[in-house]
Coordinates of C-alpha atoms in Angstrom, one line a residue:
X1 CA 53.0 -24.2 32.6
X2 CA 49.5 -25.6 31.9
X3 CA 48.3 -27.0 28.6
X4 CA 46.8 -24.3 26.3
X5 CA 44.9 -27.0 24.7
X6 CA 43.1 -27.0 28.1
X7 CA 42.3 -23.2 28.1
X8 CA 41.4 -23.3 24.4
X9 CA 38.5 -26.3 25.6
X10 CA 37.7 -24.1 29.1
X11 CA 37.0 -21.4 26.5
X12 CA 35.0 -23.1 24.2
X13 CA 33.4 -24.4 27.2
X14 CA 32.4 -21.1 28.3
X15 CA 31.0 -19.8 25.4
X16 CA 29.5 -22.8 23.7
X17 CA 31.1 -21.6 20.5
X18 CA 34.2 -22.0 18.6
X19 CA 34.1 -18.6 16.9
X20 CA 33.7 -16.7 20.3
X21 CA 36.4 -18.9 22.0
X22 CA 38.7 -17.7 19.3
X23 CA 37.8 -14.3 19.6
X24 CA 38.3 -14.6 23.4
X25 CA 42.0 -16.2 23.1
X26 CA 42.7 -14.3 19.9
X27 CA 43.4 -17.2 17.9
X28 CA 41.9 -18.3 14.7
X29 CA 38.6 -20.5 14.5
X30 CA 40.6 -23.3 12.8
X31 CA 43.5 -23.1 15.4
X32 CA 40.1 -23.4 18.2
X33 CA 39.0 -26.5 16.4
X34 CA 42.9 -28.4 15.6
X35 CA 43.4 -28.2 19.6
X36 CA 39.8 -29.5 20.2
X37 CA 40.1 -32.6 17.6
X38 CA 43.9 -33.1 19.5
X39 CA 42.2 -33.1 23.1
X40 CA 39.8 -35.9 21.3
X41 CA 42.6 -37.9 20.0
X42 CA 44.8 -37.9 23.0
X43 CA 41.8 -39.2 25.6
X44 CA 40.1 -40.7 22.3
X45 CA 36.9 -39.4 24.0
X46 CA 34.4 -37.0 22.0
X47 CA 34.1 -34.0 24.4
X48 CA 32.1 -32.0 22.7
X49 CA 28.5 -32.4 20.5
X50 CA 28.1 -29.7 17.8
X51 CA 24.7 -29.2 16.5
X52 CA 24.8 -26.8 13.6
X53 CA 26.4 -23.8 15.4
X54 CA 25.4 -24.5 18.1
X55 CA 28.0 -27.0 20.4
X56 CA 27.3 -28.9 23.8
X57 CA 29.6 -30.7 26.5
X58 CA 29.8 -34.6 26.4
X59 CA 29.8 -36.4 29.8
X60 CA 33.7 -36.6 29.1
X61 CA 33.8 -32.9 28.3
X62 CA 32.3 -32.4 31.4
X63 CA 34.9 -34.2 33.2
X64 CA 37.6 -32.8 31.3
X65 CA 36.4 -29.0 32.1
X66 CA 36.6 -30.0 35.7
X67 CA 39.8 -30.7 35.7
X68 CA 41.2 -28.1 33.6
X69 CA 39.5 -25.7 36.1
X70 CA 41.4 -27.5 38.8
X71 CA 44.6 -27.0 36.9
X72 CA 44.4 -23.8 35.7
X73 CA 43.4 -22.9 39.8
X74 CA 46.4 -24.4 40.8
X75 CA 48.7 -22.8 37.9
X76 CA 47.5 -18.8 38.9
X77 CA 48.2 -19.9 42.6
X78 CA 51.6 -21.4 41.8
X79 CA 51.9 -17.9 39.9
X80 CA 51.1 -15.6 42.4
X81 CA 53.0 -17.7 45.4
X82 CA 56.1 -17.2 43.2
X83 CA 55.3 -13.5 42.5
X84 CA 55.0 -13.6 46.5
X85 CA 58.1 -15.4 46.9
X86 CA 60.0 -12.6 44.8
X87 CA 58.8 -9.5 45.8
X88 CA 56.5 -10.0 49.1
X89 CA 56.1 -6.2 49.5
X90 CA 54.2 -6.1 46.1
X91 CA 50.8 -7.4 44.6
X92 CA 51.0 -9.2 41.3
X93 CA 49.1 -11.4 38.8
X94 CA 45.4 -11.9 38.2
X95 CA 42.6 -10.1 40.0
X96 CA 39.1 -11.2 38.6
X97 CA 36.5 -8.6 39.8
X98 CA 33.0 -9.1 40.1
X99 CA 30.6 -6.1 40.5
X100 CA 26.6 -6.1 40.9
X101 CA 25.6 -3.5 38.3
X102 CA 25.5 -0.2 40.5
X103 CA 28.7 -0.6 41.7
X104 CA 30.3 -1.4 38.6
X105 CA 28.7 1.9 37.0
X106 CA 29.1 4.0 39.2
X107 CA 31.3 3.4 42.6
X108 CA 34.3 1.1 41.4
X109 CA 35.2 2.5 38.0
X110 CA 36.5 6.0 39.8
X111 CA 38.6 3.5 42.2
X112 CA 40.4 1.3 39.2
X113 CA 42.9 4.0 38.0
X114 CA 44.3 4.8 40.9
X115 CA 44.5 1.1 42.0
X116 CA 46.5 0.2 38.6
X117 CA 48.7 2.7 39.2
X118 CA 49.8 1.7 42.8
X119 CA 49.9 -2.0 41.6
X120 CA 50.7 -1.4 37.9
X121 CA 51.8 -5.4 37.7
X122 CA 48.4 -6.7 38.8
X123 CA 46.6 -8.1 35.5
X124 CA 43.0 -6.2 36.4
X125 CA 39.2 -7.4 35.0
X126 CA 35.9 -6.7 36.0
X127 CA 33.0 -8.5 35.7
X128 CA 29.7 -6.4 35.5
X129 CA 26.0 -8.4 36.7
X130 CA 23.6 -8.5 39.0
X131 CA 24.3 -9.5 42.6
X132 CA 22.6 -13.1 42.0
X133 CA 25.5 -14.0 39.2
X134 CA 28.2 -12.3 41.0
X135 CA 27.6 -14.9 44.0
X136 CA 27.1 -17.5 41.3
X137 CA 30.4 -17.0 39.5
X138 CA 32.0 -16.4 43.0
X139 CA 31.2 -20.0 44.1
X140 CA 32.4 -21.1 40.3
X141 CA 35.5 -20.2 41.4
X142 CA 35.4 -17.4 38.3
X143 CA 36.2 -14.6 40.4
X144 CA 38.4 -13.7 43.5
X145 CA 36.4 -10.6 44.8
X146 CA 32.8 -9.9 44.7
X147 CA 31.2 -6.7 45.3
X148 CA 27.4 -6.8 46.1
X149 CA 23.6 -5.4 47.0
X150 CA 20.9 -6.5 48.2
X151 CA 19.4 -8.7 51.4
X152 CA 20.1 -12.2 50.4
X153 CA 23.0 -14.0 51.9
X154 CA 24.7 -17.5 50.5
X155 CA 26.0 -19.4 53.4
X156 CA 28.7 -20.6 51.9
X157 CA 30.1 -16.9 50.7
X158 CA 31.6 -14.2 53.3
X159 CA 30.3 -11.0 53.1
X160 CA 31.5 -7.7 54.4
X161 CA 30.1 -4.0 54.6
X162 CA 31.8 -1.7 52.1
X163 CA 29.5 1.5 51.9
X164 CA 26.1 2.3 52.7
X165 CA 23.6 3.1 50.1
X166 CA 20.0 4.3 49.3
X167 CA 17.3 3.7 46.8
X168 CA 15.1 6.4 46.4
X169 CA 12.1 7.0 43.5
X170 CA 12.9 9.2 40.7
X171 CA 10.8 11.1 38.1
X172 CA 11.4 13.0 35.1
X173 CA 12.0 16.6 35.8
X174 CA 8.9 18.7 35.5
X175 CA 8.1 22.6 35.5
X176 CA 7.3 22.6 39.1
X177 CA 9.8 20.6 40.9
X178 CA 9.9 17.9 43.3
X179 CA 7.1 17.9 45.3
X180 CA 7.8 19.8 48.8
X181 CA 6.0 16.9 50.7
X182 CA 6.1 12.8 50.4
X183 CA 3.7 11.2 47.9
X184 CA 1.2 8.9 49.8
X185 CA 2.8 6.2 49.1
X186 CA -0.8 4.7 47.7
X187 CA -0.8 7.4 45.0
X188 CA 3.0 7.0 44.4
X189 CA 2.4 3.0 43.7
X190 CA -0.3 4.1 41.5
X191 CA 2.8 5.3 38.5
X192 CA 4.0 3.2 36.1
X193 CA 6.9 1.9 37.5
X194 CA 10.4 1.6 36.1
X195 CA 12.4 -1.1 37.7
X196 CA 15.5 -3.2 38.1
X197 CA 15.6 -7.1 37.1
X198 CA 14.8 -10.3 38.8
X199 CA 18.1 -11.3 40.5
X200 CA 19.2 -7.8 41.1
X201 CA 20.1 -6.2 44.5
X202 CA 18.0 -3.1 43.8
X203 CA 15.1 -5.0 43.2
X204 CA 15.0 -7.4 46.3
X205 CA 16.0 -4.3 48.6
X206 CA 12.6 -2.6 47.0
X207 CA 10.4 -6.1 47.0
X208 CA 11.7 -6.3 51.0
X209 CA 10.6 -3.1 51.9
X210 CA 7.1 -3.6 50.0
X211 CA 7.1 -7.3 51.9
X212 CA 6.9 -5.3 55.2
X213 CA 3.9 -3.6 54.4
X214 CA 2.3 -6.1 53.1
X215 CA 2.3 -5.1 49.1
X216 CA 2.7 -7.4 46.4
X217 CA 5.0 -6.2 43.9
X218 CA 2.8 -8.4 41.5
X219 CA 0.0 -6.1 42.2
X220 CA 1.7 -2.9 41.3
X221 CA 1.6 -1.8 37.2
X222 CA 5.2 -2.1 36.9
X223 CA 5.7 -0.7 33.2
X224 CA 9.3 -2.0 32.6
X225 CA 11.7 -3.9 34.3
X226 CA 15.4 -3.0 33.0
X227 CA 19.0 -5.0 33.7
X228 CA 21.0 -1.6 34.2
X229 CA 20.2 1.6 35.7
X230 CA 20.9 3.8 32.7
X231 CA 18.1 2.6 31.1
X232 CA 15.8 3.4 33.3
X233 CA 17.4 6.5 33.8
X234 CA 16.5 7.3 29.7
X235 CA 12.9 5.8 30.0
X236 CA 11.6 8.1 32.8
X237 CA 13.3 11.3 31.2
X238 CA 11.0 10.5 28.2
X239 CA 8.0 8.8 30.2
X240 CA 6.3 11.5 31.6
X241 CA 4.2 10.2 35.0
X242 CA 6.3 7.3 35.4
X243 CA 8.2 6.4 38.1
X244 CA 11.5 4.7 38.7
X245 CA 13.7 3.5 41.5
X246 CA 17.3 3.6 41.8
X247 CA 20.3 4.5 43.4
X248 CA 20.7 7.4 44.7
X249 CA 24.8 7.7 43.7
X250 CA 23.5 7.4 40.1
X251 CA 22.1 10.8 40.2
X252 CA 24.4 13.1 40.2
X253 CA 24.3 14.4 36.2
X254 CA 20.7 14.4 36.0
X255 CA 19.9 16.2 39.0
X256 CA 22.2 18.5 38.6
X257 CA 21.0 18.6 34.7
X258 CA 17.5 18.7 36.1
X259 CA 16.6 15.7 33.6
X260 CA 15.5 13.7 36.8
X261 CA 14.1 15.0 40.2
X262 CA 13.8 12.9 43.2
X263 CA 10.4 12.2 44.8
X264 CA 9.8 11.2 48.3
X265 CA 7.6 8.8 49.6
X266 CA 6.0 8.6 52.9
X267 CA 6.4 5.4 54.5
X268 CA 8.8 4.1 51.9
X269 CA 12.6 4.0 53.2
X270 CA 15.2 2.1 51.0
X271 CA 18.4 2.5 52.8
X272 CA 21.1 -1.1 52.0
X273 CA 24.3 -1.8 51.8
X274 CA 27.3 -2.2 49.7
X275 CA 29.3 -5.2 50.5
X276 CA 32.6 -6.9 49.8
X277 CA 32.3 -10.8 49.4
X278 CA 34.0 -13.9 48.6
X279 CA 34.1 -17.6 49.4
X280 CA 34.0 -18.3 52.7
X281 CA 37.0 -19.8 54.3
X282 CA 38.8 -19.1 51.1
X283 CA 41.9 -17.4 51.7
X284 CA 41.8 -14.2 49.2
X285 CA 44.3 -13.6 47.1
X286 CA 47.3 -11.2 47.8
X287 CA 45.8 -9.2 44.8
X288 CA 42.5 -9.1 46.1
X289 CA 43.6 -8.2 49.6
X290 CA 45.7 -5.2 48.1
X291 CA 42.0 -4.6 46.1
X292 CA 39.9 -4.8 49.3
X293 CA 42.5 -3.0 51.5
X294 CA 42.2 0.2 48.7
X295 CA 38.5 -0.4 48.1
X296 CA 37.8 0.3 52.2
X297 CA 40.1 3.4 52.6
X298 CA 38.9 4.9 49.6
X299 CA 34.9 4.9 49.6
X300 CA 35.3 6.9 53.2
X301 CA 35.8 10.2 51.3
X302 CA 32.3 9.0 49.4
X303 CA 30.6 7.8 52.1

């Protein structure tokens, strides 16, 4: 069994904050700070500097959170080798998700009931970002399964294809409908635009495209960028003339509402893809096989 003064430091560690550590763990703020000023004793090391409220790691911290990682690694796969060992037929223990942000709104959450109901013993959580921190925390060792958009590829991750996808442009709904033909794509460029953040699938998929044909995306009056679809959802239902670009599986309540109408664009295609991803030659986890397994056979009834 690992130290719990170790996970109260990783935690601390994490958040840079005593009171959010507690929080996290559900321990009190004092309790946070008695196993901190223990750790300290013990390797009579400070590991931590705290500057008003605000607290960074000491070159001994920083040694010390490496090695908790290590043992707290090596403690979940003890666990789930021995959950294995007992039961071989069935997944058990912890399965740490990772979602870019269109997939965690609006493809995975209709798989997760289902999936805790076949593997009820499989303690579930889901990390929600864009596809640039999902590799991130992936090669932190933060998470056993990634799911991702966009073009760029780390060599050091595995990536495989999950579902296929398609950006298209949006508008707010107006009297006379989506227009029967594609905008020139000159005089659709010429909206406001609404877009996704830097480090976010959507966004490279779009800046690619506009690569190809030679158009700066620096160029373009890009009115907003947003970290989550929903919000740019809600600005172009109230922004009359601009124009937005998401994916299309995000649609389906305001087209059908007619909030939103979708606007073609000749020359412009967006298609990508949805992929499954984790650390390459790193064996995954028999949860996150069981996950990955589920994940494939289900999105072929939303493919």
């Amino acid at each position: 069994m690992s130290d719990f003064r170790l996970r109260v430091f990783q935690a601390v560690a994490q958040h840079l904050s005593f009171t959010k550590a507690a929080q996290a763990l559900f321990i009190t703020q004092p309790a946070v700070t008695k196993h901190i000023h223990e750790l300290e004793r013990h390797y009579e090391q400070r590991l931590l500097e705290r500057r008003g409220n605000r607290v960074a790691l000491t070159e001994a911290g920083r040694l010390l959170l490496a090695h908790a990682e290590t043992v707290a690694a090596a403690h979940q796969q003890l666990e789930d080798q021995l959950h294995a060992l007992r039961d071989p037929e069935e997944a058990a223990g912890r399965l740490r998700l990772g979602a870019s942000t269109t997939l965690a709104q609006y493809v995975l959450p209709g798989l997760l009931p289902a999936f805790q109901a076949r593997y009820p013993k499989v303690q579930l959580t889901l990390l929600n970002a864009n596809s640039e921190h999902i590799a991130e925390a992936l090669l932190r060792g933060e998470l056993d399964l990634g799911f991702v958009e966009g073009r760029s590829k780390s060599r050091d991750l595995h990536y495989e294809l999950l579902l296929n996808d398609e950006l298209v442009a949006v508008r707010g709904a107006t009297a006379a409908g989506p227009p029967r033909l594609p905008l020139p794509l000159a005089a659709a460029l010429a909206h406001p635009l609404v877009l996704r953040e830097r480090g976010s699938g959507t966004l490279e998929v779009l800046e690619f495209a506009l690569r190809a044909l030679k158009i700066k995306l620096s160029n373009l009056p890009v009115a907003f960028y947003f970290d989550n679809t929903e919000a740019i959802k809600a600005y172009l239902e109230a922004a009359p003339g601009a124009l937005g670009v998401v994916s299309r599986r995000a649609l389906d309540r305001e087209l059908a509402g007619k909030l939103l109408e979708i606007v073609p664009i000749a020359g412009l295609h967006l298609p990508r893809q949805f992929e499954s991803v984790w650390v390459q030659g790193q064996p995954l986890t028999r949860p996150a096989q069981r996950f990955l397994s589920f994940a494939q056979s289900q999105v072929k009834a939303i493919a």
